[in-house]
Each structure stands twice: as C-alpha cells, then as structure tokens.
Amino acid sequence: MGLRLKQALAVTVSLIVAGVMIGLGLWQMASYEQSTRDVSAERAAQPAVPLADSVDASGRVDDIYGRQVSATGVYQDDQVLVGTKAPLRVVNGFRMVDGRYVAVVRGSVDDPGDVPPPPSGTVELKGIFLAADPQGEEGAAADADMPTVRLQALAQEWPYPLVGGYVTVSATEAETAGMKPAELVLPEAEGSATHRGYALQWWVFAVGALAIGLWSARQMAVASRRAGTPDKDESLHE
C-alpha cells in the first residue's frame, strides 16, 4: 500500500469518527434543549400561587416568573394593543384587592374593532406571570400601541405604578371573554447541564479524532522519508 493511500485512509477514518462524534454532540444538544422546554412546561403546570403574596411592599417579586398565579381585583379601563402583526394582544390594567396594579393580557384579536370590554366588578383571574417582553427589532403593527409588552412604557402611560411583570390569562378565560388565546412564550429555563456537558465533550473528541488522523498522516510521511522508501505511486514514474 502506497504512502499516499495510507495517509488518505488515516484521514478518512478520522473524518468518519469525527462525523459520528459531531452527530452525537448534536443529539446531546437537542436533548438539552428538550430538557429546557420540559422544565419550562413543568414550571408553568405547577399549581397557581397568589400574586399578591408573591410581591412584597418594596415591589420585589418572588421566583414566580413562568408560573401560574391567581389574583382577585377589578379591571381598569386603561388598555393597549400589543403586537407587530395580527392577532394583537389586548392588555388591560388590573387593580388587585390590596390596591396594587398589574398588567393583564386578556387575549388577542385580529381586528382592533372587535375588542370586547373587560369584565365589570370583582374578578378572579388565573394565568402565567411573565417578565416584560424583549424589545425586539420590529415596530408595532399599524393598529397596535406597542410591539411588545413594555412595562416601563405602560408605567409612564398609565396613572399608577405596576407590579414588575404581567399576567397572560388562560386560553379558556380568553375564549370565555370572546377572544383568541394570546401567544404565550415561556421564559427559558435551565435544562439538564449533563446533556450540554456531553455535547461539548463529543465535539472536543471530534476535534481530537481529526487531529489524530492528520498527525498520523504526517508521521507516515516522516517515517517514509527516514526509511528512504518512496511512495509506490511515485515509483511508477521513475
């Protein structure tokens, strides 16, 4: 077997091994992402906690982002439409029985003219508590007031201080009010670090396998020169 063929074989084997390891790393990373989604879903499925009890007098919020919360109070007339395209989310102020206010996403509508008024009187609501949305790069839709739920902007427009987060009511509650369920993007949760560690480990192994293949090919050439043995492919031309 000629030197070049041996070198090609060594590099090919290393490429195959590296490819397998890269594939294993991608599989582990996919497992990590899935575990992250599972953690977020499990957190959102936990029993609801009272929102009023989870925010202290200074405004500090307990670790309830991404969880179900419950609140009792009265909807306010202050309302904004949020989104970069239809359907637009309908956001109202909500005064809890203790006097504090929180922004509530009641649902979504395709036509701003179809927004039903908020329920009157004391309401008991339940939904997922989220932090302010990322600002994003897109602007608000033509009929919307803002592209995302921005609590600082709402605090400047509405005549009362807000809790540091907003509630998106359940799909059932939105449909009962005559609207579509609002899009719910759960916050990223920490998935299993084991999967992520294995993914990085496989990718390091892939680099190592490729390096070994290239090193082996180089060592074959060095050994051949020292032995004074020409490549069989080259000897055919002599």
PDB file of C-alpha atoms in Angstrom:
ATOM      1  CA  MET A   1       0.000   0.000   0.000  1.00  0.00           C
ATOM      2  CA  GLY A   2       1.464   3.340  -1.049  1.00  0.00           C
ATOM      3  CA  LEU A   3       2.161   6.172   1.375  1.00  0.00           C
ATOM      4  CA  ARG A   4      -0.493   8.461  -0.071  1.00  0.00           C
ATOM      5  CA  LEU A   5      -3.109   5.745   0.154  1.00  0.00           C
ATOM      6  CA  LYS A   6      -2.185   5.091   3.802  1.00  0.00           C
ATOM      7  CA  GLN A   7      -2.421   8.795   4.538  1.00  0.00           C
ATOM      8  CA  ALA A   8      -5.766   9.104   2.790  1.00  0.00           C
ATOM      9  CA  LEU A   9      -7.067   6.110   4.733  1.00  0.00           C
ATOM     10  CA  ALA A  10      -5.946   7.585   8.067  1.00  0.00           C
ATOM     11  CA  VAL A  11      -7.557  10.945   7.345  1.00  0.00           C
ATOM     12  CA  THR A  12     -10.753   9.324   6.048  1.00  0.00           C
ATOM     13  CA  VAL A  13     -11.115   7.182   9.158  1.00  0.00           C
ATOM     14  CA  SER A  14     -10.564  10.239  11.365  1.00  0.00           C
ATOM     15  CA  LEU A  15     -13.194  12.190   9.403  1.00  0.00           C
ATOM     16  CA  ILE A  16     -15.720   9.363   9.811  1.00  0.00           C
ATOM     17  CA  VAL A  17     -15.061   9.137  13.553  1.00  0.00           C
ATOM     18  CA  ALA A  18     -15.252  12.927  13.909  1.00  0.00           C
ATOM     19  CA  GLY A  19     -18.534  12.978  11.977  1.00  0.00           C
ATOM     20  CA  VAL A  20     -20.046  10.360  14.272  1.00  0.00           C
ATOM     21  CA  MET A  21     -18.938  12.336  17.328  1.00  0.00           C
ATOM     22  CA  ILE A  22     -20.326  15.593  15.936  1.00  0.00           C
ATOM     23  CA  GLY A  23     -23.639  13.810  15.356  1.00  0.00           C
ATOM     24  CA  LEU A  24     -23.634  12.546  18.943  1.00  0.00           C
ATOM     25  CA  GLY A  25     -22.903  16.080  20.148  1.00  0.00           C
ATOM     26  CA  LEU A  26     -25.830  17.478  18.164  1.00  0.00           C
ATOM     27  CA  TRP A  27     -28.082  14.786  19.600  1.00  0.00           C
ATOM     28  CA  GLN A  28     -26.978  15.656  23.128  1.00  0.00           C
ATOM     29  CA  MET A  29     -27.576  19.379  22.478  1.00  0.00           C
ATOM     30  CA  ALA A  30     -31.056  18.589  21.158  1.00  0.00           C
ATOM     31  CA  SER A  31     -31.656  16.629  24.365  1.00  0.00           C
ATOM     32  CA  TYR A  32     -30.514  19.663  26.362  1.00  0.00           C
ATOM     33  CA  GLU A  33     -32.935  21.946  24.515  1.00  0.00           C
ATOM     34  CA  GLN A  34     -35.748  19.459  25.025  1.00  0.00           C
ATOM     35  CA  SER A  35     -34.987  19.256  28.750  1.00  0.00           C
ATOM     36  CA  THR A  36     -35.125  23.068  28.864  1.00  0.00           C
ATOM     37  CA  ARG A  37     -38.572  23.058  27.269  1.00  0.00           C
ATOM     38  CA  ASP A  38     -39.696  20.322  29.637  1.00  0.00           C
ATOM     39  CA  VAL A  39     -38.554  22.331  32.660  1.00  0.00           C
ATOM     40  CA  SER A  40     -40.431  25.433  31.436  1.00  0.00           C
ATOM     41  CA  ALA A  41     -43.590  23.428  30.759  1.00  0.00           C
ATOM     42  CA  GLU A  42     -43.418  21.702  34.132  1.00  0.00           C
ATOM     43  CA  ARG A  43     -42.953  25.051  35.861  1.00  0.00           C
ATOM     44  CA  ALA A  44     -45.958  26.524  34.059  1.00  0.00           C
ATOM     45  CA  ALA A  45     -48.050  23.487  35.063  1.00  0.00           C
ATOM     46  CA  GLN A  46     -47.396  23.921  38.784  1.00  0.00           C
ATOM     47  CA  PRO A  47     -50.328  24.994  40.981  1.00  0.00           C
ATOM     48  CA  ALA A  48     -51.111  28.695  40.943  1.00  0.00           C
ATOM     49  CA  VAL A  49     -49.692  30.917  43.672  1.00  0.00           C
ATOM     50  CA  PRO A  50     -51.385  34.119  44.872  1.00  0.00           C
ATOM     51  CA  LEU A  51     -49.750  37.053  43.084  1.00  0.00           C
ATOM     52  CA  ALA A  52     -50.418  39.457  45.948  1.00  0.00           C
ATOM     53  CA  ASP A  53     -48.469  37.211  48.342  1.00  0.00           C
ATOM     54  CA  SER A  54     -45.532  36.922  45.924  1.00  0.00           C
ATOM     55  CA  VAL A  55     -44.761  40.652  45.644  1.00  0.00           C
ATOM     56  CA  ASP A  56     -43.561  42.396  48.803  1.00  0.00           C
ATOM     57  CA  ALA A  57     -44.128  46.013  49.798  1.00  0.00           C
ATOM     58  CA  SER A  58     -40.886  47.142  48.134  1.00  0.00           C
ATOM     59  CA  GLY A  59     -42.001  45.649  44.797  1.00  0.00           C
ATOM     60  CA  ARG A  60     -39.598  42.691  44.921  1.00  0.00           C
ATOM     61  CA  VAL A  61     -41.090  39.721  43.100  1.00  0.00           C
ATOM     62  CA  ASP A  62     -40.563  36.152  44.292  1.00  0.00           C
ATOM     63  CA  ASP A  63     -39.366  33.451  41.898  1.00  0.00           C
ATOM     64  CA  ILE A  64     -42.721  33.141  40.134  1.00  0.00           C
ATOM     65  CA  TYR A  65     -41.871  34.131  36.556  1.00  0.00           C
ATOM     66  CA  GLY A  66     -43.155  31.447  34.217  1.00  0.00           C
ATOM     67  CA  ARG A  67     -45.556  30.103  36.849  1.00  0.00           C
ATOM     68  CA  GLN A  68     -49.311  30.247  37.209  1.00  0.00           C
ATOM     69  CA  VAL A  69     -50.583  32.959  39.520  1.00  0.00           C
ATOM     70  CA  SER A  70     -54.019  33.941  40.759  1.00  0.00           C
ATOM     71  CA  ALA A  71     -55.327  37.383  41.578  1.00  0.00           C
ATOM     72  CA  THR A  72     -58.568  38.993  42.659  1.00  0.00           C
ATOM     73  CA  GLY A  73     -59.470  42.531  41.689  1.00  0.00           C
ATOM     74  CA  VAL A  74     -61.082  44.853  39.182  1.00  0.00           C
ATOM     75  CA  TYR A  75     -60.154  45.507  35.559  1.00  0.00           C
ATOM     76  CA  GLN A  76     -59.342  49.116  34.662  1.00  0.00           C
ATOM     77  CA  ASP A  77     -60.298  50.987  31.509  1.00  0.00           C
ATOM     78  CA  ASP A  78     -56.637  51.566  30.599  1.00  0.00           C
ATOM     79  CA  GLN A  79     -55.991  49.378  27.575  1.00  0.00           C
ATOM     80  CA  VAL A  80     -53.334  48.915  24.879  1.00  0.00           C
ATOM     81  CA  LEU A  81     -52.992  46.638  21.867  1.00  0.00           C
ATOM     82  CA  VAL A  82     -49.655  44.891  21.516  1.00  0.00           C
ATOM     83  CA  GLY A  83     -48.027  43.181  18.556  1.00  0.00           C
ATOM     84  CA  THR A  84     -46.111  43.503  15.323  1.00  0.00           C
ATOM     85  CA  LYS A  85     -48.889  41.816  13.328  1.00  0.00           C
ATOM     86  CA  ALA A  86     -52.335  40.337  13.862  1.00  0.00           C
ATOM     87  CA  PRO A  87     -53.540  38.872  16.106  1.00  0.00           C
ATOM     88  CA  LEU A  88     -52.836  41.665  18.584  1.00  0.00           C
ATOM     89  CA  ARG A  89     -52.716  41.085  22.315  1.00  0.00           C
ATOM     90  CA  VAL A  90     -55.200  43.031  24.448  1.00  0.00           C
ATOM     91  CA  VAL A  91     -53.633  44.358  27.648  1.00  0.00           C
ATOM     92  CA  ASN A  92     -55.587  45.982  30.483  1.00  0.00           C
ATOM     93  CA  GLY A  93     -54.647  47.341  33.872  1.00  0.00           C
ATOM     94  CA  PHE A  94     -55.932  45.266  36.794  1.00  0.00           C
ATOM     95  CA  ARG A  95     -56.254  46.613  40.350  1.00  0.00           C
ATOM     96  CA  MET A  96     -55.870  43.870  42.919  1.00  0.00           C
ATOM     97  CA  VAL A  97     -57.848  43.974  46.161  1.00  0.00           C
ATOM     98  CA  ASP A  98     -54.770  45.215  48.049  1.00  0.00           C
ATOM     99  CA  GLY A  99     -54.595  48.284  45.801  1.00  0.00           C
ATOM    100  CA  ARG A 100     -51.647  47.238  43.657  1.00  0.00           C
ATOM    101  CA  TYR A 101     -51.851  47.082  39.878  1.00  0.00           C
ATOM    102  CA  VAL A 102     -50.701  44.536  37.324  1.00  0.00           C
ATOM    103  CA  ALA A 103     -50.910  44.450  33.527  1.00  0.00           C
ATOM    104  CA  VAL A 104     -53.053  41.575  32.241  1.00  0.00           C
ATOM    105  CA  VAL A 105     -53.131  40.129  28.715  1.00  0.00           C
ATOM    106  CA  ARG A 106     -56.803  39.195  28.354  1.00  0.00           C
ATOM    107  CA  GLY A 107     -56.443  37.509  24.944  1.00  0.00           C
ATOM    108  CA  SER A 108     -55.875  38.507  21.323  1.00  0.00           C
ATOM    109  CA  VAL A 109     -57.930  39.795  18.391  1.00  0.00           C
ATOM    110  CA  ASP A 110     -57.462  40.063  14.637  1.00  0.00           C
ATOM    111  CA  ASP A 111     -59.499  43.267  14.348  1.00  0.00           C
ATOM    112  CA  PRO A 112     -58.958  46.081  16.880  1.00  0.00           C
ATOM    113  CA  GLY A 113     -62.638  46.921  16.482  1.00  0.00           C
ATOM    114  CA  ASP A 114     -63.603  43.540  17.924  1.00  0.00           C
ATOM    115  CA  VAL A 115     -62.058  44.028  21.362  1.00  0.00           C
ATOM    116  CA  PRO A 116     -64.691  43.174  23.987  1.00  0.00           C
ATOM    117  CA  PRO A 117     -64.799  45.356  27.114  1.00  0.00           C
ATOM    118  CA  PRO A 118     -63.198  43.918  30.234  1.00  0.00           C
ATOM    119  CA  PRO A 119     -65.486  42.255  32.777  1.00  0.00           C
ATOM    120  CA  SER A 120     -67.026  44.594  35.320  1.00  0.00           C
ATOM    121  CA  GLY A 121     -66.950  44.093  39.050  1.00  0.00           C
ATOM    122  CA  THR A 122     -64.601  41.920  41.063  1.00  0.00           C
ATOM    123  CA  VAL A 123     -62.871  39.248  39.020  1.00  0.00           C
ATOM    124  CA  GLU A 124     -60.791  36.235  39.998  1.00  0.00           C
ATOM    125  CA  LEU A 125     -58.242  35.563  37.284  1.00  0.00           C
ATOM    126  CA  LYS A 126     -55.574  32.974  36.746  1.00  0.00           C
ATOM    127  CA  GLY A 127     -52.701  32.997  34.263  1.00  0.00           C
ATOM    128  CA  ILE A 128     -48.973  32.780  33.664  1.00  0.00           C
ATOM    129  CA  PHE A 129     -46.831  35.518  35.200  1.00  0.00           C
ATOM    130  CA  LEU A 130     -44.097  36.791  32.892  1.00  0.00           C
ATOM    131  CA  ALA A 131     -41.452  39.485  32.876  1.00  0.00           C
ATOM    132  CA  ALA A 132     -41.537  42.299  30.336  1.00  0.00           C
ATOM    133  CA  ASP A 133     -41.051  41.105  26.748  1.00  0.00           C
ATOM    134  CA  PRO A 134     -37.724  41.619  24.961  1.00  0.00           C
ATOM    135  CA  GLN A 135     -37.918  44.799  22.901  1.00  0.00           C
ATOM    136  CA  GLY A 136     -37.129  43.119  19.581  1.00  0.00           C
ATOM    137  CA  GLU A 137     -36.302  44.892  16.336  1.00  0.00           C
ATOM    138  CA  GLU A 138     -39.733  45.071  14.670  1.00  0.00           C
ATOM    139  CA  GLY A 139     -42.054  48.004  15.096  1.00  0.00           C
ATOM    140  CA  ALA A 140     -45.649  47.879  16.267  1.00  0.00           C
ATOM    141  CA  ALA A 141     -48.418  46.951  13.840  1.00  0.00           C
ATOM    142  CA  ALA A 142     -50.413  49.803  12.325  1.00  0.00           C
ATOM    143  CA  ASP A 143     -53.295  49.331  14.809  1.00  0.00           C
ATOM    144  CA  ALA A 144     -51.110  48.467  17.816  1.00  0.00           C
ATOM    145  CA  ASP A 145     -49.832  50.756  20.564  1.00  0.00           C
ATOM    146  CA  MET A 146     -46.516  48.938  21.096  1.00  0.00           C
ATOM    147  CA  PRO A 147     -44.750  45.914  19.544  1.00  0.00           C
ATOM    148  CA  THR A 148     -44.203  44.065  22.819  1.00  0.00           C
ATOM    149  CA  VAL A 149     -45.388  44.338  26.406  1.00  0.00           C
ATOM    150  CA  ARG A 150     -43.092  47.022  27.806  1.00  0.00           C
ATOM    151  CA  LEU A 151     -43.837  47.612  31.457  1.00  0.00           C
ATOM    152  CA  GLN A 152     -41.750  50.773  31.705  1.00  0.00           C
ATOM    153  CA  ALA A 153     -43.714  52.333  28.855  1.00  0.00           C
ATOM    154  CA  LEU A 154     -47.021  51.285  30.431  1.00  0.00           C
ATOM    155  CA  ALA A 155     -45.940  52.719  33.776  1.00  0.00           C
ATOM    156  CA  GLN A 156     -45.424  56.084  32.080  1.00  0.00           C
ATOM    157  CA  GLU A 157     -48.756  55.976  30.252  1.00  0.00           C
ATOM    158  CA  TRP A 158     -50.968  54.567  32.991  1.00  0.00           C
ATOM    159  CA  PRO A 159     -51.647  56.652  36.118  1.00  0.00           C
ATOM    160  CA  TYR A 160     -50.481  54.064  38.642  1.00  0.00           C
ATOM    161  CA  PRO A 161     -47.368  52.002  39.465  1.00  0.00           C
ATOM    162  CA  LEU A 162     -47.302  48.446  38.190  1.00  0.00           C
ATOM    163  CA  VAL A 163     -46.074  45.145  39.565  1.00  0.00           C
ATOM    164  CA  GLY A 164     -42.836  44.072  37.863  1.00  0.00           C
ATOM    165  CA  GLY A 165     -44.389  41.573  35.498  1.00  0.00           C
ATOM    166  CA  TYR A 166     -47.606  40.852  33.629  1.00  0.00           C
ATOM    167  CA  VAL A 167     -50.172  38.061  33.564  1.00  0.00           C
ATOM    168  CA  THR A 168     -51.381  36.222  30.455  1.00  0.00           C
ATOM    169  CA  VAL A 169     -54.722  34.621  31.233  1.00  0.00           C
ATOM    170  CA  SER A 170     -55.508  31.042  30.296  1.00  0.00           C
ATOM    171  CA  ALA A 171     -56.869  30.051  26.890  1.00  0.00           C
ATOM    172  CA  THR A 172     -60.200  29.145  28.483  1.00  0.00           C
ATOM    173  CA  GLU A 173     -60.536  32.549  30.112  1.00  0.00           C
ATOM    174  CA  ALA A 174     -59.647  34.352  26.860  1.00  0.00           C
ATOM    175  CA  GLU A 175     -62.194  32.337  24.870  1.00  0.00           C
ATOM    176  CA  THR A 176     -64.854  32.944  27.513  1.00  0.00           C
ATOM    177  CA  ALA A 177     -64.250  36.667  27.049  1.00  0.00           C
ATOM    178  CA  GLY A 178     -64.783  36.300  23.289  1.00  0.00           C
ATOM    179  CA  MET A 179     -61.154  36.477  22.202  1.00  0.00           C
ATOM    180  CA  LYS A 180     -58.438  34.197  20.941  1.00  0.00           C
ATOM    181  CA  PRO A 181     -55.863  32.897  23.424  1.00  0.00           C
ATOM    182  CA  ALA A 182     -52.831  35.164  23.454  1.00  0.00           C
ATOM    183  CA  GLU A 183     -49.483  33.769  22.328  1.00  0.00           C
ATOM    184  CA  LEU A 184     -47.556  32.577  25.352  1.00  0.00           C
ATOM    185  CA  VAL A 185     -43.756  32.432  25.201  1.00  0.00           C
ATOM    186  CA  LEU A 186     -42.414  30.802  28.334  1.00  0.00           C
ATOM    187  CA  PRO A 187     -39.079  32.034  29.669  1.00  0.00           C
ATOM    188  CA  GLU A 188     -36.059  29.845  29.040  1.00  0.00           C
ATOM    189  CA  ALA A 189     -35.342  27.580  31.962  1.00  0.00           C
ATOM    190  CA  GLU A 190     -32.131  25.839  32.890  1.00  0.00           C
ATOM    191  CA  GLY A 191     -32.175  22.381  31.357  1.00  0.00           C
ATOM    192  CA  SER A 192     -30.071  19.399  32.340  1.00  0.00           C
ATOM    193  CA  ALA A 193     -26.444  20.500  32.379  1.00  0.00           C
ATOM    194  CA  THR A 194     -25.469  16.851  31.826  1.00  0.00           C
ATOM    195  CA  HIS A 195     -26.710  16.906  28.228  1.00  0.00           C
ATOM    196  CA  ARG A 196     -24.895  20.147  27.460  1.00  0.00           C
ATOM    197  CA  GLY A 197     -21.683  18.836  29.014  1.00  0.00           C
ATOM    198  CA  TYR A 198     -21.828  15.636  26.972  1.00  0.00           C
ATOM    199  CA  ALA A 199     -22.432  17.651  23.786  1.00  0.00           C
ATOM    200  CA  LEU A 200     -19.304  19.732  24.359  1.00  0.00           C
ATOM    201  CA  GLN A 201     -17.387  16.592  25.257  1.00  0.00           C
ATOM    202  CA  TRP A 202     -18.320  14.850  21.987  1.00  0.00           C
ATOM    203  CA  TRP A 203     -17.296  17.902  19.966  1.00  0.00           C
ATOM    204  CA  VAL A 204     -13.921  18.015  21.716  1.00  0.00           C
ATOM    205  CA  PHE A 205     -13.474  14.333  20.906  1.00  0.00           C
ATOM    206  CA  ALA A 206     -14.352  15.071  17.254  1.00  0.00           C
ATOM    207  CA  VAL A 207     -11.609  17.693  17.046  1.00  0.00           C
ATOM    208  CA  GLY A 208      -9.226  15.255  18.711  1.00  0.00           C
ATOM    209  CA  ALA A 209     -10.069  12.459  16.264  1.00  0.00           C
ATOM    210  CA  LEU A 210      -9.443  14.740  13.287  1.00  0.00           C
ATOM    211  CA  ALA A 211      -6.183  15.962  14.786  1.00  0.00           C
ATOM    212  CA  ILE A 212      -5.020  12.367  15.341  1.00  0.00           C
ATOM    213  CA  GLY A 213      -5.811  11.468  11.723  1.00  0.00           C
ATOM    214  CA  LEU A 214      -3.824  14.413  10.377  1.00  0.00           C
ATOM    215  CA  TRP A 215      -0.963  13.724  12.794  1.00  0.00           C
ATOM    216  CA  SER A 216      -0.875  10.048  11.756  1.00  0.00           C
ATOM    217  CA  ALA A 217      -0.698  11.002   8.072  1.00  0.00           C
ATOM    218  CA  ARG A 218       2.168  13.377   8.782  1.00  0.00           C
ATOM    219  CA  GLN A 219       4.043  10.782  10.838  1.00  0.00           C
ATOM    220  CA  MET A 220       3.701   8.290   7.989  1.00  0.00           C
ATOM    221  CA  ALA A 221       5.379  10.752   5.649  1.00  0.00           C
ATOM    222  CA  VAL A 222       8.172  11.412   8.157  1.00  0.00           C
ATOM    223  CA  ALA A 223       8.761   7.687   8.706  1.00  0.00           C
ATOM    224  CA  SER A 224       8.807   7.081   4.954  1.00  0.00           C
ATOM    225  CA  ARG A 225      11.434   9.782   4.380  1.00  0.00           C
ATOM    226  CA  ARG A 226      13.622   8.435   7.168  1.00  0.00           C
ATOM    227  CA  ALA A 227      13.426   4.931   5.756  1.00  0.00           C
ATOM    228  CA  GLY A 228      14.156   6.206   2.264  1.00  0.00           C
ATOM    229  CA  THR A 229      11.102   4.370   0.930  1.00  0.00           C
ATOM    230  CA  PRO A 230       9.448   6.152  -1.983  1.00  0.00           C
ATOM    231  CA  ASP A 231       5.684   6.215  -2.364  1.00  0.00           C
ATOM    232  CA  LYS A 232       4.640   3.346  -4.668  1.00  0.00           C
ATOM    233  CA  ASP A 233       2.653   5.840  -6.712  1.00  0.00           C
ATOM    234  CA  GLU A 234       5.800   7.925  -7.193  1.00  0.00           C
ATOM    235  CA  SER A 235       7.999   4.883  -8.032  1.00  0.00           C
ATOM    236  CA  LEU A 236       5.841   4.067 -11.029  1.00  0.00           C
ATOM    237  CA  HIS A 237       7.029   7.231 -12.733  1.00  0.00           C
ATOM    238  CA  GLU A 238      10.756   6.577 -12.186  1.00  0.00           C
TER     239      GLU A 238
END
